Amino acid sequence: MPGGNSANPDVPELMVFVSFSLPRETLQRIVHQSERSGAVLVLRGLKGHSLTQTGEEIARLVGERNVTVLIHPPAFQQFQVRQVPSLVLARSGSAAKIDEDGCAPAASFIRIDGDVGQDYALDLIERQAPAWADIARRHAARLAGPRP
């Protein structure tokens, strides 16, 4: 997710911002749900300032699950994430256009903060944000579908 004002089609549509400081059970639930929903996990930085230690921790956490994990500190500013976990739905093209403060336009993403399940967060978005209902419904259907 590079800076600047150019559109980046590679901005993930569904992201969950996490930290290794979260309880292990919370992280395991997020990984399990992310495999089903297609969410990308986003970390602010390295565990213990070590790429090796971070890679080992990600491997222990994710195991054989098909989950993408990004280490991307600017994304926390881009989507104004102040606490973890936070679930973010973003519109790829417009969310990649960041302002001088490093933030994506407010209309290009929606965020739910707190330790809630992805099913709850997506349902809340679907019910309370009509402009995001289709995207939320699509990810919720993947989450509720058969196990991969």
mmCIF file of C-alpha atoms in Angstrom:
data_model
loop_
_atom_site.group_PDB
_atom_site.id
_atom_site.type_symbol
_atom_site.label_atom_id
_atom_site.label_comp_id
_atom_site.label_asym_id
_atom_site.label_seq_id
_atom_site.Cartn_x
_atom_site.Cartn_y
_atom_site.Cartn_z
ATOM 1 C CA MET A 1 0.000 0.000 0.000
ATOM 2 C CA PRO A 2 2.260 2.760 -1.185
ATOM 3 C CA GLY A 3 1.762 6.406 -0.323
ATOM 4 C CA GLY A 4 0.963 9.183 -2.747
ATOM 5 C CA ASN A 5 -2.240 9.925 -4.533
ATOM 6 C CA SER A 6 -2.207 7.075 -7.040
ATOM 7 C CA ALA A 7 -4.782 4.317 -6.850
ATOM 8 C CA ASN A 8 -3.481 0.960 -5.684
ATOM 9 C CA PRO A 9 -5.731 -1.931 -6.630
ATOM 10 C CA ASP A 10 -3.794 -4.127 -4.190
ATOM 11 C CA VAL A 11 -5.353 -2.618 -1.043
ATOM 12 C CA PRO A 12 -7.097 -5.599 0.584
ATOM 13 C CA GLU A 13 -10.857 -5.224 0.813
ATOM 14 C CA LEU A 14 -11.206 -6.821 4.281
ATOM 15 C CA MET A 15 -8.493 -6.398 6.892
ATOM 16 C CA VAL A 16 -8.172 -7.137 10.585
ATOM 17 C CA PHE A 17 -5.555 -5.084 12.404
ATOM 18 C CA VAL A 18 -3.911 -7.116 15.153
ATOM 19 C CA SER A 19 -0.973 -7.251 17.541
ATOM 20 C CA PHE A 20 0.882 -10.123 19.147
ATOM 21 C CA SER A 21 -0.025 -8.470 22.467
ATOM 22 C CA LEU A 22 -3.642 -9.637 22.023
ATOM 23 C CA PRO A 23 -4.645 -12.743 23.995
ATOM 24 C CA ARG A 24 -3.692 -15.942 22.167
ATOM 25 C CA GLU A 25 -7.337 -17.099 22.074
ATOM 26 C CA THR A 26 -8.351 -13.839 20.385
ATOM 27 C CA LEU A 27 -5.613 -14.175 17.771
ATOM 28 C CA GLN A 28 -6.545 -17.806 17.097
ATOM 29 C CA ARG A 29 -10.211 -16.863 16.601
ATOM 30 C CA ILE A 30 -9.225 -14.042 14.250
ATOM 31 C CA VAL A 31 -6.981 -16.355 12.204
ATOM 32 C CA HIS A 32 -9.724 -19.004 12.003
ATOM 33 C CA GLN A 33 -12.343 -16.463 10.920
ATOM 34 C CA SER A 34 -9.956 -14.740 8.498
ATOM 35 C CA GLU A 35 -9.287 -17.970 6.663
ATOM 36 C CA ARG A 36 -13.001 -18.302 6.038
ATOM 37 C CA SER A 37 -13.813 -14.627 5.358
ATOM 38 C CA GLY A 38 -10.737 -13.839 3.277
ATOM 39 C CA ALA A 39 -9.559 -11.104 5.651
ATOM 40 C CA VAL A 40 -5.911 -10.057 5.591
ATOM 41 C CA LEU A 41 -4.244 -9.642 8.988
ATOM 42 C CA VAL A 42 -2.231 -6.435 9.411
ATOM 43 C CA LEU A 43 0.520 -5.968 11.998
ATOM 44 C CA ARG A 44 2.091 -2.626 12.938
ATOM 45 C CA GLY A 45 5.625 -3.950 13.280
ATOM 46 C CA LEU A 46 8.005 -6.718 14.200
ATOM 47 C CA LYS A 47 7.854 -8.799 17.356
ATOM 48 C CA GLY A 48 10.927 -7.969 19.422
ATOM 49 C CA HIS A 49 12.278 -5.887 16.506
ATOM 50 C CA SER A 50 13.206 -9.188 14.837
ATOM 51 C CA LEU A 51 12.048 -10.396 11.437
ATOM 52 C CA THR A 52 13.001 -13.951 12.394
ATOM 53 C CA GLN A 53 11.061 -13.826 15.663
ATOM 54 C CA THR A 54 8.068 -12.294 13.866
ATOM 55 C CA GLY A 55 8.115 -14.976 11.165
ATOM 56 C CA GLU A 56 8.279 -17.727 13.769
ATOM 57 C CA GLU A 57 5.370 -16.223 15.708
ATOM 58 C CA ILE A 58 3.275 -15.874 12.542
ATOM 59 C CA ALA A 59 4.047 -19.500 11.629
ATOM 60 C CA ARG A 60 2.982 -20.680 15.105
ATOM 61 C CA LEU A 61 -0.195 -18.635 14.957
ATOM 62 C CA VAL A 62 -1.286 -19.320 11.378
ATOM 63 C CA GLY A 63 0.047 -22.853 11.003
ATOM 64 C CA GLU A 64 -1.406 -24.522 7.914
ATOM 65 C CA ARG A 65 -4.278 -22.060 7.556
ATOM 66 C CA ASN A 66 -4.576 -20.077 4.331
ATOM 67 C CA VAL A 67 -4.305 -16.578 5.833
ATOM 68 C CA THR A 68 -2.303 -13.597 4.587
ATOM 69 C CA VAL A 69 -0.412 -11.547 7.175
ATOM 70 C CA LEU A 70 1.107 -8.162 6.326
ATOM 71 C CA ILE A 71 3.509 -6.084 8.387
ATOM 72 C CA HIS A 72 2.454 -2.604 7.340
ATOM 73 C CA PRO A 73 2.786 0.243 9.860
ATOM 74 C CA PRO A 74 1.457 2.960 7.474
ATOM 75 C CA ALA A 75 -1.862 1.112 7.157
ATOM 76 C CA PHE A 76 -2.609 1.944 10.797
ATOM 77 C CA GLN A 77 -2.434 5.660 9.914
ATOM 78 C CA GLN A 78 -4.119 5.154 6.544
ATOM 79 C CA PHE A 79 -7.224 3.667 8.173
ATOM 80 C CA GLN A 80 -6.929 5.609 11.453
ATOM 81 C CA VAL A 81 -6.558 2.461 13.549
ATOM 82 C CA ARG A 82 -5.905 3.426 17.175
ATOM 83 C CA GLN A 83 -6.645 0.089 18.854
ATOM 84 C CA VAL A 84 -6.562 -3.592 18.015
ATOM 85 C CA PRO A 85 -8.303 -5.637 16.981
ATOM 86 C CA SER A 86 -10.005 -3.465 14.368
ATOM 87 C CA LEU A 87 -11.840 -4.726 11.298
ATOM 88 C CA VAL A 88 -11.634 -2.530 8.191
ATOM 89 C CA LEU A 89 -13.572 -2.824 4.943
ATOM 90 C CA ALA A 90 -11.973 -0.698 2.218
ATOM 91 C CA ARG A 91 -12.647 0.238 -1.372
ATOM 92 C CA SER A 92 -9.330 -0.575 -3.062
ATOM 93 C CA GLY A 93 -8.968 2.272 -5.539
ATOM 94 C CA SER A 94 -10.176 5.135 -3.374
ATOM 95 C CA ALA A 95 -8.637 3.822 -0.123
ATOM 96 C CA ALA A 96 -5.205 3.942 -1.750
ATOM 97 C CA LYS A 97 -5.526 7.696 -2.311
ATOM 98 C CA ILE A 98 -4.112 9.087 0.894
ATOM 99 C CA ASP A 99 -3.965 12.712 2.008
ATOM 100 C CA GLU A 100 -0.977 14.652 3.328
ATOM 101 C CA ASP A 101 -1.557 13.144 6.793
ATOM 102 C CA GLY A 102 -1.312 9.609 5.406
ATOM 103 C CA CYS A 103 -5.043 8.921 5.819
ATOM 104 C CA ALA A 104 -7.410 7.407 3.278
ATOM 105 C CA PRO A 105 -10.590 9.377 2.500
ATOM 106 C CA ALA A 106 -13.233 8.703 5.157
ATOM 107 C CA ALA A 107 -15.731 7.494 2.547
ATOM 108 C CA SER A 108 -13.266 4.879 1.242
ATOM 109 C CA PHE A 109 -13.348 2.625 4.302
ATOM 110 C CA ILE A 110 -15.370 1.654 7.335
ATOM 111 C CA ARG A 111 -13.893 0.394 10.593
ATOM 112 C CA ILE A 112 -15.238 -1.536 13.581
ATOM 113 C CA ASP A 113 -13.010 -1.412 16.669
ATOM 114 C CA GLY A 114 -12.976 -3.943 19.465
ATOM 115 C CA ASP A 115 -12.708 -7.623 20.204
ATOM 116 C CA VAL A 116 -15.809 -8.805 18.373
ATOM 117 C CA GLY A 117 -16.217 -11.632 15.910
ATOM 118 C CA GLN A 118 -16.038 -10.880 12.219
ATOM 119 C CA ASP A 119 -19.597 -12.166 11.856
ATOM 120 C CA TYR A 120 -20.821 -9.553 14.355
ATOM 121 C CA ALA A 121 -18.780 -6.735 12.787
ATOM 122 C CA LEU A 122 -19.889 -7.555 9.238
ATOM 123 C CA ASP A 123 -23.535 -7.847 10.320
ATOM 124 C CA LEU A 124 -23.289 -4.478 12.076
ATOM 125 C CA ILE A 125 -21.825 -2.885 8.944
ATOM 126 C CA GLU A 126 -24.499 -4.467 6.755
ATOM 127 C CA ARG A 127 -27.301 -3.173 8.989
ATOM 128 C CA GLN A 128 -25.949 0.295 9.758
ATOM 129 C CA ALA A 129 -24.000 1.320 6.648
ATOM 130 C CA PRO A 130 -26.059 0.711 3.490
ATOM 131 C CA ALA A 131 -23.218 1.834 1.200
ATOM 132 C CA TRP A 132 -21.130 -1.048 2.562
ATOM 133 C CA ALA A 133 -23.880 -3.671 2.848
ATOM 134 C CA ASP A 134 -23.025 -5.639 -0.321
ATOM 135 C CA ILE A 135 -19.324 -5.935 0.516
ATOM 136 C CA ALA A 136 -20.085 -6.866 4.136
ATOM 137 C CA ARG A 137 -22.692 -9.424 3.052
ATOM 138 C CA ARG A 138 -20.254 -11.064 0.620
ATOM 139 C CA HIS A 139 -17.577 -11.515 3.296
ATOM 140 C CA ALA A 140 -20.163 -12.638 5.865
ATOM 141 C CA ALA A 141 -21.365 -15.323 3.437
ATOM 142 C CA ARG A 142 -17.809 -16.592 3.021
ATOM 143 C CA LEU A 143 -17.416 -16.620 6.800
ATOM 144 C CA ALA A 144 -20.654 -18.557 7.304
ATOM 145 C CA GLY A 145 -19.999 -20.978 4.439
ATOM 146 C CA PRO A 146 -18.508 -24.458 4.619
ATOM 147 C CA ARG A 147 -15.033 -24.784 6.066
ATOM 148 C CA PRO A 148 -12.239 -24.496 3.500
#
